[in-house]
Amino acid sequence: MPSLITLVVILGLVLAYVYILAPRLNPLSRANSYLSQNLVDEAILEYKKILDNNPNDFVVHWKLANILFSRNQIDEGMLHLEEILRIDKYNYEVEKAKVERKLAEVYLAREEILKAFQNYFDILKGFPGDREALYHVAFILLGQEYFELAQRYFERLVKLGEKDFEILFGAGIASYQNQKASEPGEYFKEALVLDAHSDVANLAMAFAQQRKRDYKSALNHARKIIDGSSDENAVFIARRLYGILCVQAKQPAEGVKMLEGLLEYARKNDMSDEVVVILYDLGFAALHAEMKELAYEYWNQLYQLDRGYRNIQYLTTQLRKEMDTTVKPGDKETEESVIDHAEEWLQEAFSANFLWNNCGLKSEKEVDLDPVLAAARAESARDDGYSPRKSESSTLAAEKIEAFFNLDVENFRIIANRAVGKLGYRVDEILPTYREGDGVDFMAITVPGKEKTLVWVRRWKDLRISEIPLRNLAQAVTDAKAKQGLFITTSELSAAGEEAARRLSKVRVVLPDELGAVLAELM
């Protein structure tokens, strides 16, 4: 009996030490305990003591960073996040992408654009479908006038499926600046479905349709601003554009009428610079309406105001000659006519960058992103880390692709499911597949957005994907009444496959390099 009592006492002492004394002696336990009791200052002191003894404790750095951010001690909290990236160790609680994302948000708030861009760009290396990172990378590139590269990231964003006005408008502006013919109008049209009364989207659509020479559509969008906007500046621009479009649409008399009303408005509001521009416009509009006397009247007014404006001295002199009935017809024919300058007027009525300078997406702060982009190209031998052309996979990514081939059917399905999640989708259903060994199909939704997405994952070896599987997926998307398709493959595309990938707007293709980067996070 005494031995039993002794055993119970010893066991009690052990339990007391394990559950009561040891936690109190453990600095991390004490810090967590203080935090649970809302004794934040005490918790901070304990966490800092831990770091004094172990500066590489990344979990404590993470906890401290979150506490400091909650207290608006941004600078100090940022230092702890930067220290985690330096230590370069992570676990289930402290994920690298979470650290990079939080830092990027802080950098962006502090207008440290280059650092923010670097962090969002790094997130995309591990999570190519991360919507937030894609969003910021696309808009930062656009704001800094990397138009071609920005368009590629906007295309990836749009293919994620979520209908977002800002994204669609940004994609339209990027493609417009890249001198694309049809794409800008398609993006602006989708943006206007979401906000039909947006002045800037209607203006952008008018310019895009003008470039396509669809003057009727351009006039309609300019008219929407004129009739419905409360922004006087937007209405002024739209009225001037409308007048010019009328000339292009062979309705010059209507154009003269619109521009005359605008001239009256400008004079009434003492807009001297604008008066000069409109008088110049009116001269050409009147010429197209075969009103030479009226054209001369307006140009002469302009000449009296500013005789050095563009070529107004030549135009007034030449038009007066053309109107002079005493000059022999043969003499007139040897000289060029003022109407010959109309095309130049139309081309230069708005500067090439007018829409860009007025769309609100141009960054006020100029930042050189070349160092980040150059480092990415050197690392991945790609233009921007995402391209449908073949490129060399990293050793790690190649190893993961090989491991993906070697998985049994069950584990292949599990890893494929997780890869889809990393790309920004949530699997709702596993679909029957004819050959389960080398393929699995899912019905998924975008996160966020909840757009229905048909996913095909294919682990094919020693072949190049032609256009046929991509066309089949596009048809299956339609049959399933899904919004889009996601084709994930371990094989590169053939030339015909690349062309199909560019052409099929409903299909997004994830190639081996991108898949390998995702698998490196999972396997």
Short mmCIF file of N, CA and C in Angstrom, two decimals, residues 371-382 385:
data_model
loop_
_atom_site.label_atom_id
_atom_site.label_comp_id
_atom_site.label_asym_id
_atom_site.label_seq_id
_atom_site.Cartn_x
_atom_site.Cartn_y
_atom_site.Cartn_z
N PRO A 371 14.50 45.54 -63.03
CA PRO A 371 15.32 44.62 -62.22
C PRO A 371 14.58 43.34 -61.83
N VAL A 372 13.31 43.48 -61.43
CA VAL A 372 12.51 42.30 -61.05
C VAL A 372 12.26 41.42 -62.26
N LEU A 373 11.89 42.03 -63.37
CA LEU A 373 11.57 41.27 -64.57
C LEU A 373 12.81 40.60 -65.15
N ALA A 374 13.94 41.30 -65.10
CA ALA A 374 15.18 40.72 -65.61
C ALA A 374 15.59 39.52 -64.77
N ALA A 375 15.44 39.63 -63.45
CA ALA A 375 15.78 38.51 -62.57
C ALA A 375 14.87 37.32 -62.85
N ALA A 376 13.59 37.60 -63.11
CA ALA A 376 12.66 36.52 -63.41
C ALA A 376 13.01 35.83 -64.71
N ARG A 377 13.41 36.61 -65.71
CA ARG A 377 13.79 36.02 -67.00
C ARG A 377 15.04 35.16 -66.85
N ALA A 378 15.98 35.67 -66.07
CA ALA A 378 17.22 34.90 -65.87
C ALA A 378 16.94 33.61 -65.13
N GLU A 379 15.98 33.66 -64.21
CA GLU A 379 15.67 32.48 -63.40
C GLU A 379 14.89 31.44 -64.18
N SER A 380 13.98 31.90 -65.00
CA SER A 380 13.08 30.94 -65.65
C SER A 380 13.26 30.84 -67.15
N ALA A 381 14.14 31.68 -67.72
CA ALA A 381 14.35 31.72 -69.18
C ALA A 381 13.06 31.94 -69.92
N ARG A 382 12.21 32.81 -69.34
CA ARG A 382 10.94 33.15 -69.97
C ARG A 382 10.79 34.65 -70.00
N GLY A 385 7.50 34.68 -66.96
CA GLY A 385 7.12 33.63 -66.02
C GLY A 385 5.87 32.89 -66.44
#
